[in-house]
GROMACS .gro file of N, CA and C in nm:
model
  387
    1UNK      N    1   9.756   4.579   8.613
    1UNK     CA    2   9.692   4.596   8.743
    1UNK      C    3   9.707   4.464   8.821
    2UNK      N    4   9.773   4.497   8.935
    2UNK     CA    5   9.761   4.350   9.015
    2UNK      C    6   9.617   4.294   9.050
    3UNK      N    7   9.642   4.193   9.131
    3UNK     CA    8   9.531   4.112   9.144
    3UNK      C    9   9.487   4.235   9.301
    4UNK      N   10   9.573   4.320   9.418
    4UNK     CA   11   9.528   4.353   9.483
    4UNK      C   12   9.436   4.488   9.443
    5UNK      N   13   9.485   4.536   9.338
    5UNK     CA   14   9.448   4.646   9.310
    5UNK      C   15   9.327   4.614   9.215
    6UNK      N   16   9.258   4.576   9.186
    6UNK     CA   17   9.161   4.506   9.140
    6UNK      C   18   9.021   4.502   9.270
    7UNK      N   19   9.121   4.454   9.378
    7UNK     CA   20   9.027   4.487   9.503
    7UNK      C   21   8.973   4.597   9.562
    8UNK      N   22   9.053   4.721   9.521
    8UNK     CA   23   9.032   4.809   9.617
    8UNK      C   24   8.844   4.897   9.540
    9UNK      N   25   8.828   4.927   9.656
    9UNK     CA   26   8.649   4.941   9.610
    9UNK      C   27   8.681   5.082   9.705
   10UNK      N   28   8.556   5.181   9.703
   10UNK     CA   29   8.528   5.293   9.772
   10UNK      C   30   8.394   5.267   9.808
   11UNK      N   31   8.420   5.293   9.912
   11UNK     CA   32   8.303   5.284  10.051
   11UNK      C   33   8.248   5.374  10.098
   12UNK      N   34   8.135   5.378  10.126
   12UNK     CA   35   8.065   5.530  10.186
   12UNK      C   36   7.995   5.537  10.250
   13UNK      N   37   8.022   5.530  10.410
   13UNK     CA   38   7.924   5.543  10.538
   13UNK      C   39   7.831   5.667  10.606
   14UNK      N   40   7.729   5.638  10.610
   14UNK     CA   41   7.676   5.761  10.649
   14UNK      C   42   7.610   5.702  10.777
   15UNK      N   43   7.621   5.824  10.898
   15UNK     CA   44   7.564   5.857  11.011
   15UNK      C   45   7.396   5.700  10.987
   16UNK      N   46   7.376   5.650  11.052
   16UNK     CA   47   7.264   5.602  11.118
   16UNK      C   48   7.147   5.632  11.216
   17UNK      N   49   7.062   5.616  11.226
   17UNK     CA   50   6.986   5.698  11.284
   17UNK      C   51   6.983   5.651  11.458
   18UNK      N   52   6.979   5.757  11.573
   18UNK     CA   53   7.019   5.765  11.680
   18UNK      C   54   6.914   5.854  11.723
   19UNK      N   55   6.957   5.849  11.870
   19UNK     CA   56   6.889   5.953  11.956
   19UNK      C   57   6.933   6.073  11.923
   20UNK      N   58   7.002   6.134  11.859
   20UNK     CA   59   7.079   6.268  11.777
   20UNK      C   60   7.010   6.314  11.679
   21UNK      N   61   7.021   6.236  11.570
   21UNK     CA   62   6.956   6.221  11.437
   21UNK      C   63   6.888   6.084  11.391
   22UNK      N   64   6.737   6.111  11.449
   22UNK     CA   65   6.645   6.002  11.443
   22UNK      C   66   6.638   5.959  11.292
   23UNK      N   67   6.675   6.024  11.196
   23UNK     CA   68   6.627   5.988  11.043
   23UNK      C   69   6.826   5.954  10.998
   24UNK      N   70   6.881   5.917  11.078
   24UNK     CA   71   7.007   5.974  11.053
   24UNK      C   72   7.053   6.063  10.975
   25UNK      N   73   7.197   6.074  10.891
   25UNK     CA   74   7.229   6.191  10.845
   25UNK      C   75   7.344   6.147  10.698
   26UNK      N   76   7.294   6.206  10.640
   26UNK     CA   77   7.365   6.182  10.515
   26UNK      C   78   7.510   6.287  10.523
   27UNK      N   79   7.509   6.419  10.589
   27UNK     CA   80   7.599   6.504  10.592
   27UNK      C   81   7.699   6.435  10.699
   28UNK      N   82   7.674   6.352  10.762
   28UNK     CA   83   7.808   6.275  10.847
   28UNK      C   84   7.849   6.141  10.802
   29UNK      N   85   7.955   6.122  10.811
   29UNK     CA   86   8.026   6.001  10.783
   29UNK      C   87   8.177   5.963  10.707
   30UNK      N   88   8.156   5.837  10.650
   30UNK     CA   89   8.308   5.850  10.586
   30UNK      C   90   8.323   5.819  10.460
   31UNK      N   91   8.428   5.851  10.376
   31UNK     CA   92   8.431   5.785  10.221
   31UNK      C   93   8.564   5.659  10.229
   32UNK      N   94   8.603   5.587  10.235
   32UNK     CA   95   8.708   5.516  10.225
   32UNK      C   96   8.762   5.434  10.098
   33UNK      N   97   8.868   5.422  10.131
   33UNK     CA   98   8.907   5.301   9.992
   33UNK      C   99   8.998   5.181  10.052
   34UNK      N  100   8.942   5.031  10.024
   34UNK     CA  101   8.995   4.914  10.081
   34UNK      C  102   8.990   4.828   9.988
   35UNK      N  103   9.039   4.752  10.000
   35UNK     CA  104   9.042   4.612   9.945
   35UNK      C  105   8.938   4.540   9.997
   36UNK      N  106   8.853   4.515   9.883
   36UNK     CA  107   8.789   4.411   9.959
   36UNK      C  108   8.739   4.300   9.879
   37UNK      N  109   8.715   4.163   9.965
   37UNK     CA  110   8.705   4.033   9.861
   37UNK      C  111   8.577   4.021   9.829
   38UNK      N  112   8.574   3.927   9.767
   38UNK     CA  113   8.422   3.915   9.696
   38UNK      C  114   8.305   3.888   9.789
   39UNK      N  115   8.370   3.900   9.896
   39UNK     CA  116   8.179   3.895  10.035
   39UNK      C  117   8.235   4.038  10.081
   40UNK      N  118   8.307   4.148  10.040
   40UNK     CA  119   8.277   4.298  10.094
   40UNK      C  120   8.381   4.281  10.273
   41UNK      N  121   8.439   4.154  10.271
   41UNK     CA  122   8.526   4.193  10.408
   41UNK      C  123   8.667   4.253  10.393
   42UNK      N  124   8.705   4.315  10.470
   42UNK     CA  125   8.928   4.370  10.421
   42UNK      C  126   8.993   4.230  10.394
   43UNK      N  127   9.041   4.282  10.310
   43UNK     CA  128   9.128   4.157  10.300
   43UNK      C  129   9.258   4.230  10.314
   44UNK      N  130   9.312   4.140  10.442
   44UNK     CA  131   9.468   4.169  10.485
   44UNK      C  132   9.604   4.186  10.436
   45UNK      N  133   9.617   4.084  10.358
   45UNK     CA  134   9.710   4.076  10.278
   45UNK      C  135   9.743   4.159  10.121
   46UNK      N  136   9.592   4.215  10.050
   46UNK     CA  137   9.609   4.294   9.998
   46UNK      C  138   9.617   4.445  10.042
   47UNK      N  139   9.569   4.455  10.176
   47UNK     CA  140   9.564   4.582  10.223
   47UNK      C  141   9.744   4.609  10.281
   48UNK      N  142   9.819   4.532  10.304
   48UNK     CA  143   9.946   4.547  10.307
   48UNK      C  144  10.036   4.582  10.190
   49UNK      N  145   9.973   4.569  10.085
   49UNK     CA  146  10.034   4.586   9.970
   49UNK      C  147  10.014   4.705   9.941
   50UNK      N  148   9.887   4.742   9.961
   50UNK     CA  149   9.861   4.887   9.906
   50UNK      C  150   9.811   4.956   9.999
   51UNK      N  151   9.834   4.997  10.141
   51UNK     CA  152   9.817   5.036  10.227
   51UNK      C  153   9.839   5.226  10.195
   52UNK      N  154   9.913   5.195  10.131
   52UNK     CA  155   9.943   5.368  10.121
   52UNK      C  156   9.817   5.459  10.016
   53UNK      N  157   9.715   5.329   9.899
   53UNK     CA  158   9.654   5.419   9.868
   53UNK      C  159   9.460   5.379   9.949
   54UNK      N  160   9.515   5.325  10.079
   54UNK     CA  161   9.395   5.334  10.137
   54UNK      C  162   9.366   5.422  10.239
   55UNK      N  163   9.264   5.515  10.199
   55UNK     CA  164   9.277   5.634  10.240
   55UNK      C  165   9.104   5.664  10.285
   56UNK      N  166   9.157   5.760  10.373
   56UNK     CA  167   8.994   5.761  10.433
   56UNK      C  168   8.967   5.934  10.408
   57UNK      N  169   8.805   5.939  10.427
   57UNK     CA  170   8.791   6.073  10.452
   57UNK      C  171   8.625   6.143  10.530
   58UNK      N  172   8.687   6.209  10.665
   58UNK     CA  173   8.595   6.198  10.728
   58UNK      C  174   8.500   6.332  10.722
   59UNK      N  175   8.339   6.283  10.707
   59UNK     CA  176   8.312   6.450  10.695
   59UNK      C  177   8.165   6.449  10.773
   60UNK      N  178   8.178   6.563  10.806
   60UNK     CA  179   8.073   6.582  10.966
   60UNK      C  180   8.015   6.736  10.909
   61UNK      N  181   7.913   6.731  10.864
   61UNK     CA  182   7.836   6.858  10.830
   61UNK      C  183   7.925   7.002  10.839
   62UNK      N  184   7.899   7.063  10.929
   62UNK     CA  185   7.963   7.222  10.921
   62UNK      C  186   8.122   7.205  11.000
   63UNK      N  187   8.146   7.061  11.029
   63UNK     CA  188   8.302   7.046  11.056
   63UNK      C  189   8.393   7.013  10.920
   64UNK      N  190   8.555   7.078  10.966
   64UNK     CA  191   8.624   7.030  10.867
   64UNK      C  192   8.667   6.930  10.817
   65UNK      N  193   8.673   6.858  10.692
   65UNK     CA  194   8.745   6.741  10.648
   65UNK      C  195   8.859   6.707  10.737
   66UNK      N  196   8.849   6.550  10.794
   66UNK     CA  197   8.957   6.540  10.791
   66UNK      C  198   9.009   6.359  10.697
   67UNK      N  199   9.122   6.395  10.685
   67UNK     CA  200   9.218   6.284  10.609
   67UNK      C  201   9.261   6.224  10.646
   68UNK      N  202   9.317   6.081  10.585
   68UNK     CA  203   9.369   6.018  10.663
   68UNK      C  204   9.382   5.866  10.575
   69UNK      N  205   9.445   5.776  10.667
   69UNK     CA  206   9.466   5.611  10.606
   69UNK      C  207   9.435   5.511  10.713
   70UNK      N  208   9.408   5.437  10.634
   70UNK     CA  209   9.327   5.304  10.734
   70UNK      C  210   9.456   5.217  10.814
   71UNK      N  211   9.443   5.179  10.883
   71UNK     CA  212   9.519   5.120  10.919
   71UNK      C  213   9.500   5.021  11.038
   72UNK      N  214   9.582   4.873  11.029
   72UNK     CA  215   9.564   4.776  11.088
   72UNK      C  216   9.655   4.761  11.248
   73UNK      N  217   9.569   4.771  11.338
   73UNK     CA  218   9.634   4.803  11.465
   73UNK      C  219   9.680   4.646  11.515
   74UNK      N  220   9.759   4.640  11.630
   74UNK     CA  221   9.756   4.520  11.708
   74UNK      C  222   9.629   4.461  11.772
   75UNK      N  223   9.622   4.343  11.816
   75UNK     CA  224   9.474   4.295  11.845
   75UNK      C  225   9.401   4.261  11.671
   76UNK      N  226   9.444   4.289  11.566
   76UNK     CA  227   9.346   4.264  11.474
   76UNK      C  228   9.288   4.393  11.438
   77UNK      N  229   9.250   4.499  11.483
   77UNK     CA  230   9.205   4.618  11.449
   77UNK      C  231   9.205   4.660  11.394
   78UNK      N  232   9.066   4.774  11.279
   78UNK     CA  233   9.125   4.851  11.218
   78UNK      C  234   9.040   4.986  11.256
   79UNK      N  235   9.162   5.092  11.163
   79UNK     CA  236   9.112   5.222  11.257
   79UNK      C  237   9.123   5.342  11.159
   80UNK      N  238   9.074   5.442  11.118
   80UNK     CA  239   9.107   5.529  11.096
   80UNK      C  240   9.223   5.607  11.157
   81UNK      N  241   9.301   5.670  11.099
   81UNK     CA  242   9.446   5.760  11.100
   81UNK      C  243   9.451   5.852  11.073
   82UNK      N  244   9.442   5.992  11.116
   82UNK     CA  245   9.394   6.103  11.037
   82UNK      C  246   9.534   6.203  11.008
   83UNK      N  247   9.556   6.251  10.967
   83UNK     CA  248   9.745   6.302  10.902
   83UNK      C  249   9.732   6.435  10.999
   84UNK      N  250   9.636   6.494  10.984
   84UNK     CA  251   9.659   6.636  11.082
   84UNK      C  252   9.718   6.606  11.222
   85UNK      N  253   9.638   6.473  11.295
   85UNK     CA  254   9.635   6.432  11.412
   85UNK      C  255   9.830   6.406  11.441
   86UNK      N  256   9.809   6.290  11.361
   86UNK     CA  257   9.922   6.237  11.392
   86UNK      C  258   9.931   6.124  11.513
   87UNK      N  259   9.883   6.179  11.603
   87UNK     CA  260   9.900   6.072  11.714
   87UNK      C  261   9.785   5.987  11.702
   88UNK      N  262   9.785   5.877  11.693
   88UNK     CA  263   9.743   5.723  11.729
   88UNK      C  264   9.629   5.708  11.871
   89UNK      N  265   9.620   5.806  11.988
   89UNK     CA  266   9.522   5.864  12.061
   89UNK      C  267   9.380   5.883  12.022
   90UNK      N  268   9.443   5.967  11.875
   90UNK     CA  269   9.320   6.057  11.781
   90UNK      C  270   9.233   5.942  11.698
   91UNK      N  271   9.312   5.837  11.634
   91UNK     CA  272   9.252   5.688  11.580
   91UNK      C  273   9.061   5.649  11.596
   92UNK      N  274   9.036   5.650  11.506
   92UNK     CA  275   8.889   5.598  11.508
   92UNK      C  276   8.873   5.443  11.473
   93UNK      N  277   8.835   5.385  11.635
   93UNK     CA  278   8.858   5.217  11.531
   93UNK      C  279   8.686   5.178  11.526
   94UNK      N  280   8.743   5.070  11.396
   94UNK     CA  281   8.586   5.019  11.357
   94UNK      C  282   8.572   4.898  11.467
   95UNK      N  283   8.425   4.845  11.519
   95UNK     CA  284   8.415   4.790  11.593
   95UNK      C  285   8.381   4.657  11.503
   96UNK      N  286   8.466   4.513  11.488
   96UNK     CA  287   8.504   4.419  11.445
   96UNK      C  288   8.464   4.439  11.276
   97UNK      N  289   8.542   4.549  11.214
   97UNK     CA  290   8.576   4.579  11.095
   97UNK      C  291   8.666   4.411  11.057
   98UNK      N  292   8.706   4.328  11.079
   98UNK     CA  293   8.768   4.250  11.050
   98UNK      C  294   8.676   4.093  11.014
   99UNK      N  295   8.562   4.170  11.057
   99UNK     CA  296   8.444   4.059  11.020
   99UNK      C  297   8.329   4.097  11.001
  100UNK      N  298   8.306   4.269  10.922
  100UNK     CA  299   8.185   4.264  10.896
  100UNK      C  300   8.183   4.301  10.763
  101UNK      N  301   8.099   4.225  10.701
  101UNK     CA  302   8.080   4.291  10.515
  101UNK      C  303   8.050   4.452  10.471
  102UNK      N  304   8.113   4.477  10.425
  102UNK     CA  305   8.101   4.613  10.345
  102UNK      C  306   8.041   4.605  10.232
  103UNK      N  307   7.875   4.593  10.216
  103UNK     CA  308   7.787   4.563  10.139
  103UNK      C  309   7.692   4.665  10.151
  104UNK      N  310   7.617   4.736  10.089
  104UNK     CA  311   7.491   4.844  10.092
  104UNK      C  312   7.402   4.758  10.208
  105UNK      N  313   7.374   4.869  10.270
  105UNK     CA  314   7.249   4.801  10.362
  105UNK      C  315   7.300   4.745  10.462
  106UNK      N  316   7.411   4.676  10.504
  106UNK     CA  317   7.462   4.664  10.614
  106UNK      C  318   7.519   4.777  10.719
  107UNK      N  319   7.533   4.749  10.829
  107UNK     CA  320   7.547   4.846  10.954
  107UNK      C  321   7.745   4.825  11.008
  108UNK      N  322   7.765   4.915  11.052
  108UNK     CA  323   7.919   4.900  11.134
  108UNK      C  324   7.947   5.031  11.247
  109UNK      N  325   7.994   4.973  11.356
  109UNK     CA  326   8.025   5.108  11.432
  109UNK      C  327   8.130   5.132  11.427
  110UNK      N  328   8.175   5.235  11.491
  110UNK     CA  329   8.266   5.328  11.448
  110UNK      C  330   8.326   5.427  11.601
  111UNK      N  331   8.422   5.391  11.676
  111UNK     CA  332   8.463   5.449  11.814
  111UNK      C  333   8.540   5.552  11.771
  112UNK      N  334   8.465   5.681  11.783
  112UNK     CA  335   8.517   5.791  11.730
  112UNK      C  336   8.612   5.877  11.810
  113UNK      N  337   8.709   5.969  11.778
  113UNK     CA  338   8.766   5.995  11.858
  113UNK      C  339   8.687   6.088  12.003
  114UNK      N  340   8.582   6.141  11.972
  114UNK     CA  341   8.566   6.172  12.133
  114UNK      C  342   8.512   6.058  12.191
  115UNK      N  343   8.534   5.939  12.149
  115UNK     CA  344   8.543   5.839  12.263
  115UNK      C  345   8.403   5.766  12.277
  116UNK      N  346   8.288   5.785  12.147
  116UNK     CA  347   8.119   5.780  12.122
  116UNK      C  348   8.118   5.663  12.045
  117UNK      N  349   8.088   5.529  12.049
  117UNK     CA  350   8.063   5.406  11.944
  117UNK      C  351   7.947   5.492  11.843
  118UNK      N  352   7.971   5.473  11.741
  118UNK     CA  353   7.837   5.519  11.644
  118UNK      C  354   7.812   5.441  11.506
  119UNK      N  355   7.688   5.439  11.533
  119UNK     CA  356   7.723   5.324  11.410
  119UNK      C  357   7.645   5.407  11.267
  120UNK      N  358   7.693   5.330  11.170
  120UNK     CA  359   7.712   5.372  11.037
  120UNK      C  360   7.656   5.304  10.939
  121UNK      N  361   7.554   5.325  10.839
  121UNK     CA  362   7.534   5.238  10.706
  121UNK      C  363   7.588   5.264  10.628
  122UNK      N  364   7.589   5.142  10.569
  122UNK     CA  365   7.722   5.130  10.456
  122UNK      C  366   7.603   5.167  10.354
  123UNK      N  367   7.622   5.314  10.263
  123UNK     CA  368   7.562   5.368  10.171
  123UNK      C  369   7.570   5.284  10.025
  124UNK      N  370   7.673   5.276  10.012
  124UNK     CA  371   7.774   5.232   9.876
  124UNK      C  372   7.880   5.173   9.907
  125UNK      N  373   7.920   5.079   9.778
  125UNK     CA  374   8.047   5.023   9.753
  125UNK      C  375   8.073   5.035   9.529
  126UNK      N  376   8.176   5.058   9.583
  126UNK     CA  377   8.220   5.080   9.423
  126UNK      C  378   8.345   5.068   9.355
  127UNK      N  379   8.345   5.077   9.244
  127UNK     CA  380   8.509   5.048   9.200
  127UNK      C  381   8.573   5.205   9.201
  128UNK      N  382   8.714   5.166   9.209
  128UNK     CA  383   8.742   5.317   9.188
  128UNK      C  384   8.724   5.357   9.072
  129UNK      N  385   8.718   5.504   9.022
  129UNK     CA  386   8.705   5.573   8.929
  129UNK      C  387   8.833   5.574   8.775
   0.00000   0.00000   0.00000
């Protein structure tokens, strides 16, 4: 096992609580898998390595799954990619994912594709299975 693959952890965001869902919502959010270093931020250089098994998955109560891979935009960005979509339009980017810890109990938003910032607690972090 390389040293990047060693990094990669699974992540699990759920909905936060809003004017929508005041208690937020456990049935919305995302599962992901990243690399991440020992303070819970992406680390870049391993996420280039194994970019292909970082993979996201988005799930919204009585909507369908969708799939997809993380990916590092220009500007520094990163964004969700979803495979059905295809187009780069459809992209969900995290709002300064490039500097916030992916630790339980911390918060991150999330510019979803209809165009809504929402932010998200980070439920879990874990090794893969």
């Amino acid at each position: 096992m390389t040293k990047a693959e060693k990094m990669l952890r699974r992540v699990r965001l759920e909905l936060a609580r809003d004017h929508d869902f005041p208690n937020g919502s456990s049935e919305r959010g995302y599962d992901f898998i990243a690399p991440l270093d020992s303070k819970g931020h992406v680390d870049l250089d391993a996420w280039k390595e194994l970019r292909e098994r970082c993979r996201v998955r988005r799930f919204w109560a009585n909507a369908p799954e969708e799939v997809g891979h993380i990916v590092h935009k220009r500007g520094g960005l990163w964004a969700f990619h979803y495979d059905i979509h295809g187009d780069p339009a459809h992209d969900e980017t995290g709002f300064r994912f490039e500097s916030h810890a992916f630790v339980p109990g911390e918060y991150v938003s999330i510019k979803e594709q209809d165009g809504v910032m929402r932010t998200f607690r980070v439920r879990a972090v874990g090794d893969l299975e």
